[in-house]
JSON list of C-alpha atoms in Angstrom, two decimals:
[
{"chain": "A", "resi": 1, "resn": "MET", "atom": "CA", "xyz": [39.78, -16.71, -6.27]},
{"chain": "A", "resi": 2, "resn": "LYS", "atom": "CA", "xyz": [42.77, -14.83, -7.68]},
{"chain": "A", "resi": 3, "resn": "ASN", "atom": "CA", "xyz": [44.05, -15.73, -11.14]},
{"chain": "A", "resi": 4, "resn": "LYS", "atom": "CA", "xyz": [40.72, -17.30, -12.15]},
{"chain": "A", "resi": 5, "resn": "ASN", "atom": "CA", "xyz": [39.42, -16.68, -15.67]},
{"chain": "A", "resi": 6, "resn": "ILE", "atom": "CA", "xyz": [35.69, -16.05, -15.58]},
{"chain": "A", "resi": 7, "resn": "CYS", "atom": "CA", "xyz": [33.25, -15.38, -18.41]},
{"chain": "A", "resi": 8, "resn": "ILE", "atom": "CA", "xyz": [30.02, -13.53, -17.64]},
{"chain": "A", "resi": 9, "resn": "ILE", "atom": "CA", "xyz": [27.22, -13.66, -20.19]},
{"chain": "A", "resi": 10, "resn": "GLY", "atom": "CA", "xyz": [25.11, -10.54, -20.21]},
{"chain": "A", "resi": 11, "resn": "ALA", "atom": "CA", "xyz": [26.19, -6.95, -19.58]},
{"chain": "A", "resi": 12, "resn": "GLY", "atom": "CA", "xyz": [23.04, -5.88, -17.79]},
{"chain": "A", "resi": 13, "resn": "ILE", "atom": "CA", "xyz": [23.32, -4.41, -14.31]},
{"chain": "A", "resi": 14, "resn": "ALA", "atom": "CA", "xyz": [23.75, -7.84, -12.70]},
{"chain": "A", "resi": 15, "resn": "GLY", "atom": "CA", "xyz": [26.52, -8.83, -15.13]},
{"chain": "A", "resi": 16, "resn": "LEU", "atom": "CA", "xyz": [28.28, -5.49, -14.66]},
{"chain": "A", "resi": 17, "resn": "ALA", "atom": "CA", "xyz": [28.06, -5.77, -10.87]},
{"chain": "A", "resi": 18, "resn": "ALA", "atom": "CA", "xyz": [29.38, -9.34, -10.92]},
{"chain": "A", "resi": 19, "resn": "ALA", "atom": "CA", "xyz": [32.24, -8.39, -13.24]},
{"chain": "A", "resi": 20, "resn": "ARG", "atom": "CA", "xyz": [33.21, -5.48, -11.07]},
{"chain": "A", "resi": 21, "resn": "GLN", "atom": "CA", "xyz": [33.21, -7.56, -7.89]},
{"chain": "A", "resi": 22, "resn": "LEU", "atom": "CA", "xyz": [35.14, -10.42, -9.44]},
{"chain": "A", "resi": 23, "resn": "LYS", "atom": "CA", "xyz": [37.72, -8.09, -10.98]},
{"chain": "A", "resi": 24, "resn": "ALA", "atom": "CA", "xyz": [38.18, -6.37, -7.61]},
{"chain": "A", "resi": 25, "resn": "SER", "atom": "CA", "xyz": [38.95, -9.78, -6.07]},
{"chain": "A", "resi": 26, "resn": "GLY", "atom": "CA", "xyz": [41.69, -10.45, -8.63]},
{"chain": "A", "resi": 27, "resn": "CYS", "atom": "CA", "xyz": [39.90, -12.45, -11.30]},
{"chain": "A", "resi": 28, "resn": "LYS", "atom": "CA", "xyz": [40.33, -12.00, -15.02]},
{"chain": "A", "resi": 29, "resn": "VAL", "atom": "CA", "xyz": [36.83, -11.30, -16.33]},
{"chain": "A", "resi": 30, "resn": "THR", "atom": "CA", "xyz": [35.44, -11.51, -19.85]},
{"chain": "A", "resi": 31, "resn": "LEU", "atom": "CA", "xyz": [32.01, -9.95, -20.27]},
{"chain": "A", "resi": 32, "resn": "LEU", "atom": "CA", "xyz": [29.90, -11.02, -23.27]},
{"chain": "A", "resi": 33, "resn": "GLU", "atom": "CA", "xyz": [26.84, -9.09, -24.42]},
{"chain": "A", "resi": 34, "resn": "GLY", "atom": "CA", "xyz": [24.57, -10.00, -27.33]},
{"chain": "A", "resi": 35, "resn": "ARG", "atom": "CA", "xyz": [23.20, -6.49, -27.89]},
{"chain": "A", "resi": 36, "resn": "ASN", "atom": "CA", "xyz": [25.07, -3.51, -29.27]},
{"chain": "A", "resi": 37, "resn": "TYR", "atom": "CA", "xyz": [25.02, -1.72, -25.90]},
{"chain": "A", "resi": 38, "resn": "ILE", "atom": "CA", "xyz": [25.64, -2.48, -22.24]},
{"chain": "A", "resi": 39, "resn": "GLY", "atom": "CA", "xyz": [23.26, -1.83, -19.36]},
{"chain": "A", "resi": 40, "resn": "GLY", "atom": "CA", "xyz": [20.46, -4.30, -20.10]},
{"chain": "A", "resi": 41, "resn": "ARG", "atom": "CA", "xyz": [17.10, -2.74, -19.23]},
{"chain": "A", "resi": 42, "resn": "ILE", "atom": "CA", "xyz": [18.77, 0.52, -18.25]},
{"chain": "A", "resi": 43, "resn": "LYS", "atom": "CA", "xyz": [18.38, 2.23, -21.60]},
{"chain": "A", "resi": 44, "resn": "THR", "atom": "CA", "xyz": [16.98, 5.54, -22.74]},
{"chain": "A", "resi": 45, "resn": "ASP", "atom": "CA", "xyz": [15.81, 6.20, -26.30]},
{"chain": "A", "resi": 46, "resn": "TYR", "atom": "CA", "xyz": [16.32, 9.75, -27.62]},
{"chain": "A", "resi": 47, "resn": "SER", "atom": "CA", "xyz": [15.02, 9.13, -31.17]},
{"chain": "A", "resi": 48, "resn": "LEU", "atom": "CA", "xyz": [11.93, 11.33, -30.62]},
{"chain": "A", "resi": 49, "resn": "GLY", "atom": "CA", "xyz": [14.02, 14.23, -29.32]},
{"chain": "A", "resi": 50, "resn": "VAL", "atom": "CA", "xyz": [13.09, 13.63, -25.67]},
{"chain": "A", "resi": 51, "resn": "PRO", "atom": "CA", "xyz": [14.38, 11.01, -23.25]},
{"chain": "A", "resi": 52, "resn": "PHE", "atom": "CA", "xyz": [12.11, 7.95, -23.18]},
{"chain": "A", "resi": 53, "resn": "PRO", "atom": "CA", "xyz": [13.06, 5.21, -20.70]},
{"chain": "A", "resi": 54, "resn": "MET", "atom": "CA", "xyz": [12.89, 1.79, -22.38]},
{"chain": "A", "resi": 55, "resn": "GLY", "atom": "CA", "xyz": [13.22, -0.19, -19.14]},
{"chain": "A", "resi": 56, "resn": "ALA", "atom": "CA", "xyz": [14.70, 0.51, -15.75]},
{"chain": "A", "resi": 57, "resn": "ALA", "atom": "CA", "xyz": [14.65, 4.27, -15.35]},
{"chain": "A", "resi": 58, "resn": "PHE", "atom": "CA", "xyz": [14.97, 5.25, -11.70]},
{"chain": "A", "resi": 59, "resn": "VAL", "atom": "CA", "xyz": [17.97, 5.36, -9.41]},
{"chain": "A", "resi": 60, "resn": "HIS", "atom": "CA", "xyz": [16.75, 4.54, -5.94]},
{"chain": "A", "resi": 61, "resn": "GLY", "atom": "CA", "xyz": [18.11, 2.91, -2.84]},
{"chain": "A", "resi": 62, "resn": "ASP", "atom": "CA", "xyz": [20.91, 4.13, -0.64]},
{"chain": "A", "resi": 63, "resn": "SER", "atom": "CA", "xyz": [24.11, 5.79, -1.86]},
{"chain": "A", "resi": 64, "resn": "ASN", "atom": "CA", "xyz": [26.12, 2.59, -1.29]},
{"chain": "A", "resi": 65, "resn": "SER", "atom": "CA", "xyz": [24.21, 0.57, -3.87]},
{"chain": "A", "resi": 66, "resn": "PHE", "atom": "CA", "xyz": [26.03, -0.55, -7.00]},
{"chain": "A", "resi": 67, "resn": "ILE", "atom": "CA", "xyz": [23.87, 1.63, -9.25]},
{"chain": "A", "resi": 68, "resn": "SER", "atom": "CA", "xyz": [24.47, 4.70, -7.08]},
{"chain": "A", "resi": 69, "resn": "GLN", "atom": "CA", "xyz": [28.22, 4.02, -7.22]},
{"chain": "A", "resi": 70, "resn": "LEU", "atom": "CA", "xyz": [28.06, 3.73, -11.02]},
{"chain": "A", "resi": 71, "resn": "VAL", "atom": "CA", "xyz": [26.22, 7.04, -11.21]},
{"chain": "A", "resi": 72, "resn": "GLN", "atom": "CA", "xyz": [28.86, 8.71, -9.04]},
{"chain": "A", "resi": 73, "resn": "GLU", "atom": "CA", "xyz": [31.70, 7.26, -11.13]},
{"chain": "A", "resi": 74, "resn": "HIS", "atom": "CA", "xyz": [30.32, 8.00, -14.60]},
{"chain": "A", "resi": 75, "resn": "ASN", "atom": "CA", "xyz": [28.21, 11.10, -13.90]},
{"chain": "A", "resi": 76, "resn": "PRO", "atom": "CA", "xyz": [25.51, 10.50, -16.54]},
{"chain": "A", "resi": 77, "resn": "LYS", "atom": "CA", "xyz": [22.85, 13.10, -17.27]},
{"chain": "A", "resi": 78, "resn": "LEU", "atom": "CA", "xyz": [20.08, 12.56, -14.71]},
{"chain": "A", "resi": 79, "resn": "TYR", "atom": "CA", "xyz": [16.67, 14.15, -14.32]},
{"chain": "A", "resi": 80, "resn": "ASP", "atom": "CA", "xyz": [15.16, 14.82, -10.91]},
{"chain": "A", "resi": 81, "resn": "PHE", "atom": "CA", "xyz": [11.52, 13.82, -11.22]},
{"chain": "A", "resi": 82, "resn": "SER", "atom": "CA", "xyz": [10.73, 14.31, -7.53]},
{"chain": "A", "resi": 83, "resn": "LYS", "atom": "CA", "xyz": [9.45, 17.85, -8.10]},
{"chain": "A", "resi": 84, "resn": "ALA", "atom": "CA", "xyz": [8.11, 17.38, -11.64]},
{"chain": "A", "resi": 85, "resn": "PRO", "atom": "CA", "xyz": [4.44, 18.22, -12.11]},
{"chain": "A", "resi": 86, "resn": "THR", "atom": "CA", "xyz": [3.02, 14.77, -12.73]},
{"chain": "A", "resi": 87, "resn": "ILE", "atom": "CA", "xyz": [-0.57, 14.03, -13.65]},
{"chain": "A", "resi": 88, "resn": "ILE", "atom": "CA", "xyz": [-1.87, 10.51, -13.18]},
{"chain": "A", "resi": 89, "resn": "PHE", "atom": "CA", "xyz": [-4.97, 9.19, -14.95]},
{"chain": "A", "resi": 90, "resn": "ASP", "atom": "CA", "xyz": [-7.14, 6.38, -13.62]},
{"chain": "A", "resi": 91, "resn": "ASP", "atom": "CA", "xyz": [-9.31, 4.00, -15.63]},
{"chain": "A", "resi": 92, "resn": "ASN", "atom": "CA", "xyz": [-12.19, 6.49, -15.58]},
{"chain": "A", "resi": 93, "resn": "LYS", "atom": "CA", "xyz": [-10.03, 9.36, -16.94]},
{"chain": "A", "resi": 94, "resn": "ASN", "atom": "CA", "xyz": [-10.01, 11.13, -13.57]},
{"chain": "A", "resi": 95, "resn": "THR", "atom": "CA", "xyz": [-6.76, 12.96, -12.92]},
{"chain": "A", "resi": 96, "resn": "TYR", "atom": "CA", "xyz": [-4.62, 13.14, -9.80]},
{"chain": "A", "resi": 97, "resn": "THR", "atom": "CA", "xyz": [-1.45, 15.04, -9.06]},
{"chain": "A", "resi": 98, "resn": "THR", "atom": "CA", "xyz": [1.39, 13.55, -7.07]},
{"chain": "A", "resi": 99, "resn": "THR", "atom": "CA", "xyz": [0.67, 16.15, -4.40]},
{"chain": "A", "resi": 100, "resn": "GLN", "atom": "CA", "xyz": [-2.87, 14.83, -4.02]},
{"chain": "A", "resi": 101, "resn": "LEU", "atom": "CA", "xyz": [-1.53, 11.30, -3.71]},
{"chain": "A", "resi": 102, "resn": "SER", "atom": "CA", "xyz": [1.17, 12.12, -1.12]},
{"chain": "A", "resi": 103, "resn": "ASN", "atom": "CA", "xyz": [-1.24, 11.67, 1.80]},
{"chain": "A", "resi": 104, "resn": "THR", "atom": "CA", "xyz": [-2.30, 8.36, 0.30]},
{"chain": "A", "resi": 105, "resn": "LYS", "atom": "CA", "xyz": [1.35, 7.34, 0.09]},
{"chain": "A", "resi": 106, "resn": "ASN", "atom": "CA", "xyz": [1.84, 8.00, 3.79]},
{"chain": "A", "resi": 107, "resn": "CYS", "atom": "CA", "xyz": [-1.23, 5.95, 4.63]},
{"chain": "A", "resi": 108, "resn": "PHE", "atom": "CA", "xyz": [-0.10, 3.11, 2.34]},
{"chain": "A", "resi": 109, "resn": "GLU", "atom": "CA", "xyz": [3.35, 3.09, 3.97]},
{"chain": "A", "resi": 110, "resn": "GLN", "atom": "CA", "xyz": [1.65, 2.73, 7.37]},
{"chain": "A", "resi": 111, "resn": "ILE", "atom": "CA", "xyz": [-0.37, -0.18, 6.01]},
{"chain": "A", "resi": 112, "resn": "LEU", "atom": "CA", "xyz": [2.83, -1.85, 4.77]},
{"chain": "A", "resi": 113, "resn": "LYS", "atom": "CA", "xyz": [4.45, -1.35, 8.20]},
{"chain": "A", "resi": 114, "resn": "ARG", "atom": "CA", "xyz": [1.39, -2.88, 9.87]},
{"chain": "A", "resi": 115, "resn": "SER", "atom": "CA", "xyz": [1.59, -5.83, 7.48]},
{"chain": "A", "resi": 116, "resn": "LYS", "atom": "CA", "xyz": [5.22, -6.41, 8.45]},
{"chain": "A", "resi": 117, "resn": "GLN", "atom": "CA", "xyz": [4.25, -6.31, 12.16]},
{"chain": "A", "resi": 118, "resn": "LEU", "atom": "CA", "xyz": [1.50, -8.86, 11.59]},
{"chain": "A", "resi": 119, "resn": "MET", "atom": "CA", "xyz": [3.78, -11.14, 9.60]},
{"chain": "A", "resi": 120, "resn": "ARG", "atom": "CA", "xyz": [6.31, -11.21, 12.46]},
{"chain": "A", "resi": 121, "resn": "LEU", "atom": "CA", "xyz": [3.57, -12.65, 14.63]},
{"chain": "A", "resi": 122, "resn": "LYS", "atom": "CA", "xyz": [2.39, -15.28, 12.12]},
{"chain": "A", "resi": 123, "resn": "TYR", "atom": "CA", "xyz": [4.08, -18.50, 11.15]},
{"chain": "A", "resi": 124, "resn": "LYS", "atom": "CA", "xyz": [2.17, -18.93, 7.90]},
{"chain": "A", "resi": 125, "resn": "ASP", "atom": "CA", "xyz": [2.89, -16.45, 5.13]},
{"chain": "A", "resi": 126, "resn": "THR", "atom": "CA", "xyz": [0.25, -14.92, 2.88]},
{"chain": "A", "resi": 127, "resn": "SER", "atom": "CA", "xyz": [0.42, -12.72, -0.17]},
{"chain": "A", "resi": 128, "resn": "LEU", "atom": "CA", "xyz": [1.05, -9.04, 0.44]},
{"chain": "A", "resi": 129, "resn": "LEU", "atom": "CA", "xyz": [-2.33, -8.26, -1.15]},
{"chain": "A", "resi": 130, "resn": "GLU", "atom": "CA", "xyz": [-4.13, -10.61, 1.27]},
{"chain": "A", "resi": 131, "resn": "SER", "atom": "CA", "xyz": [-2.31, -8.98, 4.18]},
{"chain": "A", "resi": 132, "resn": "ILE", "atom": "CA", "xyz": [-3.29, -5.49, 2.98]},
{"chain": "A", "resi": 133, "resn": "ASP", "atom": "CA", "xyz": [-6.93, -6.58, 2.54]},
{"chain": "A", "resi": 134, "resn": "HIS", "atom": "CA", "xyz": [-6.93, -7.98, 6.09]},
{"chain": "A", "resi": 135, "resn": "ILE", "atom": "CA", "xyz": [-5.52, -4.73, 7.50]},
{"chain": "A", "resi": 136, "resn": "LEU", "atom": "CA", "xyz": [-8.07, -2.61, 5.63]},
{"chain": "A", "resi": 137, "resn": "LYS", "atom": "CA", "xyz": [-10.91, -4.76, 7.01]},
{"chain": "A", "resi": 138, "resn": "GLU", "atom": "CA", "xyz": [-9.66, -3.92, 10.53]},
{"chain": "A", "resi": 139, "resn": "GLY", "atom": "CA", "xyz": [-10.78, -0.36, 9.74]},
{"chain": "A", "resi": 140, "resn": "ALA", "atom": "CA", "xyz": [-7.83, 1.55, 11.22]},
{"chain": "A", "resi": 141, "resn": "TYR", "atom": "CA", "xyz": [-6.73, 2.95, 7.85]},
{"chain": "A", "resi": 142, "resn": "GLN", "atom": "CA", "xyz": [-8.85, 4.84, 5.35]},
{"chain": "A", "resi": 143, "resn": "ILE", "atom": "CA", "xyz": [-7.82, 4.67, 1.70]},
{"chain": "A", "resi": 144, "resn": "ASN", "atom": "CA", "xyz": [-10.25, 4.67, -1.21]},
{"chain": "A", "resi": 145, "resn": "GLU", "atom": "CA", "xyz": [-10.18, 1.99, -3.89]},
{"chain": "A", "resi": 146, "resn": "THR", "atom": "CA", "xyz": [-8.70, 4.22, -6.60]},
{"chain": "A", "resi": 147, "resn": "GLU", "atom": "CA", "xyz": [-5.89, 5.38, -4.35]},
{"chain": "A", "resi": 148, "resn": "LEU", "atom": "CA", "xyz": [-5.23, 1.82, -3.22]},
{"chain": "A", "resi": 149, "resn": "ARG", "atom": "CA", "xyz": [-5.03, 0.63, -6.84]},
{"chain": "A", "resi": 150, "resn": "TRP", "atom": "CA", "xyz": [-2.59, 3.46, -7.61]},
{"chain": "A", "resi": 151, "resn": "GLU", "atom": "CA", "xyz": [-0.35, 2.53, -4.68]},
{"chain": "A", "resi": 152, "resn": "LEU", "atom": "CA", "xyz": [-0.43, -1.15, -5.62]},
{"chain": "A", "resi": 153, "resn": "LEU", "atom": "CA", "xyz": [0.50, -0.33, -9.22]},
{"chain": "A", "resi": 154, "resn": "TYR", "atom": "CA", "xyz": [3.29, 1.93, -8.03]},
{"chain": "A", "resi": 155, "resn": "LEU", "atom": "CA", "xyz": [4.55, -0.84, -5.74]},
{"chain": "A", "resi": 156, "resn": "SER", "atom": "CA", "xyz": [4.58, -3.28, -8.66]},
{"chain": "A", "resi": 157, "resn": "LEU", "atom": "CA", "xyz": [6.67, -0.79, -10.63]},
{"chain": "A", "resi": 158, "resn": "PHE", "atom": "CA", "xyz": [9.44, -1.11, -8.05]},
{"chain": "A", "resi": 159, "resn": "THR", "atom": "CA", "xyz": [9.08, -4.80, -7.23]},
{"chain": "A", "resi": 160, "resn": "GLY", "atom": "CA", "xyz": [8.44, -5.97, -10.79]},
{"chain": "A", "resi": 161, "resn": "ILE", "atom": "CA", "xyz": [5.41, -8.03, -9.78]},
{"chain": "A", "resi": 162, "resn": "GLU", "atom": "CA", "xyz": [1.86, -7.59, -8.48]},
{"chain": "A", "resi": 163, "resn": "ALA", "atom": "CA", "xyz": [1.20, -7.64, -4.72]},
{"chain": "A", "resi": 164, "resn": "LYS", "atom": "CA", "xyz": [-0.94, -10.78, -5.06]},
{"chain": "A", "resi": 165, "resn": "PHE", "atom": "CA", "xyz": [2.26, -12.67, -6.01]},
{"chain": "A", "resi": 166, "resn": "LEU", "atom": "CA", "xyz": [4.50, -11.15, -3.32]},
{"chain": "A", "resi": 167, "resn": "SER", "atom": "CA", "xyz": [5.18, -12.78, 0.02]},
{"chain": "A", "resi": 168, "resn": "ALA", "atom": "CA", "xyz": [3.88, -10.57, 2.83]},
{"chain": "A", "resi": 169, "resn": "LYS", "atom": "CA", "xyz": [6.80, -11.70, 4.99]},
{"chain": "A", "resi": 170, "resn": "HIS", "atom": "CA", "xyz": [9.61, -11.29, 2.50]},
{"chain": "A", "resi": 171, "resn": "TRP", "atom": "CA", "xyz": [8.54, -8.84, -0.23]},
{"chain": "A", "resi": 172, "resn": "ASP", "atom": "CA", "xyz": [10.91, -6.05, 0.88]},
{"chain": "A", "resi": 173, "resn": "GLN", "atom": "CA", "xyz": [14.00, -7.98, 1.96]},
{"chain": "A", "resi": 174, "resn": "MET", "atom": "CA", "xyz": [15.86, -6.64, -1.08]},
{"chain": "A", "resi": 175, "resn": "GLU", "atom": "CA", "xyz": [14.94, -3.00, -0.41]},
{"chain": "A", "resi": 176, "resn": "ASP", "atom": "CA", "xyz": [18.58, -1.84, -0.61]},
{"chain": "A", "resi": 177, "resn": "TYR", "atom": "CA", "xyz": [18.64, -2.78, -4.28]}
]
């Protein structure tokens, strides 16, 4: 692919990753972006005096991911939210702390593992939500409806879509990203 001239439209994370890879393989790359900044959804607004994420806001995945490599190269200001006192409100204005929900998270992760085990045994795929409902009906895991809704919303934050639209067999095959 050396000596190829390639134009990439869009300087979001995918465009930046593609440009980097192509340039490393010897291509001449032109990157076009319609906005006045690069990074796509990775943008933070400081106009109110505090950082407010306007789109993608979390660095997660392993240290070999493209985003982790960018962070290491450019050393932007990061905030560690893992120990931040977070209060979560449900529809009924009840509050929960992340500490209260940590046991729920462990239970939910076990449910997801069980779903993966079941999907290995089945030929026909279902939605992740259907798989979770099936597992909960088995009665081996106890999670209340509010906690389940929280975990499902949190999952959709990272996958970008609700569990009812995710394949139970394939929903996490991109977990490194």
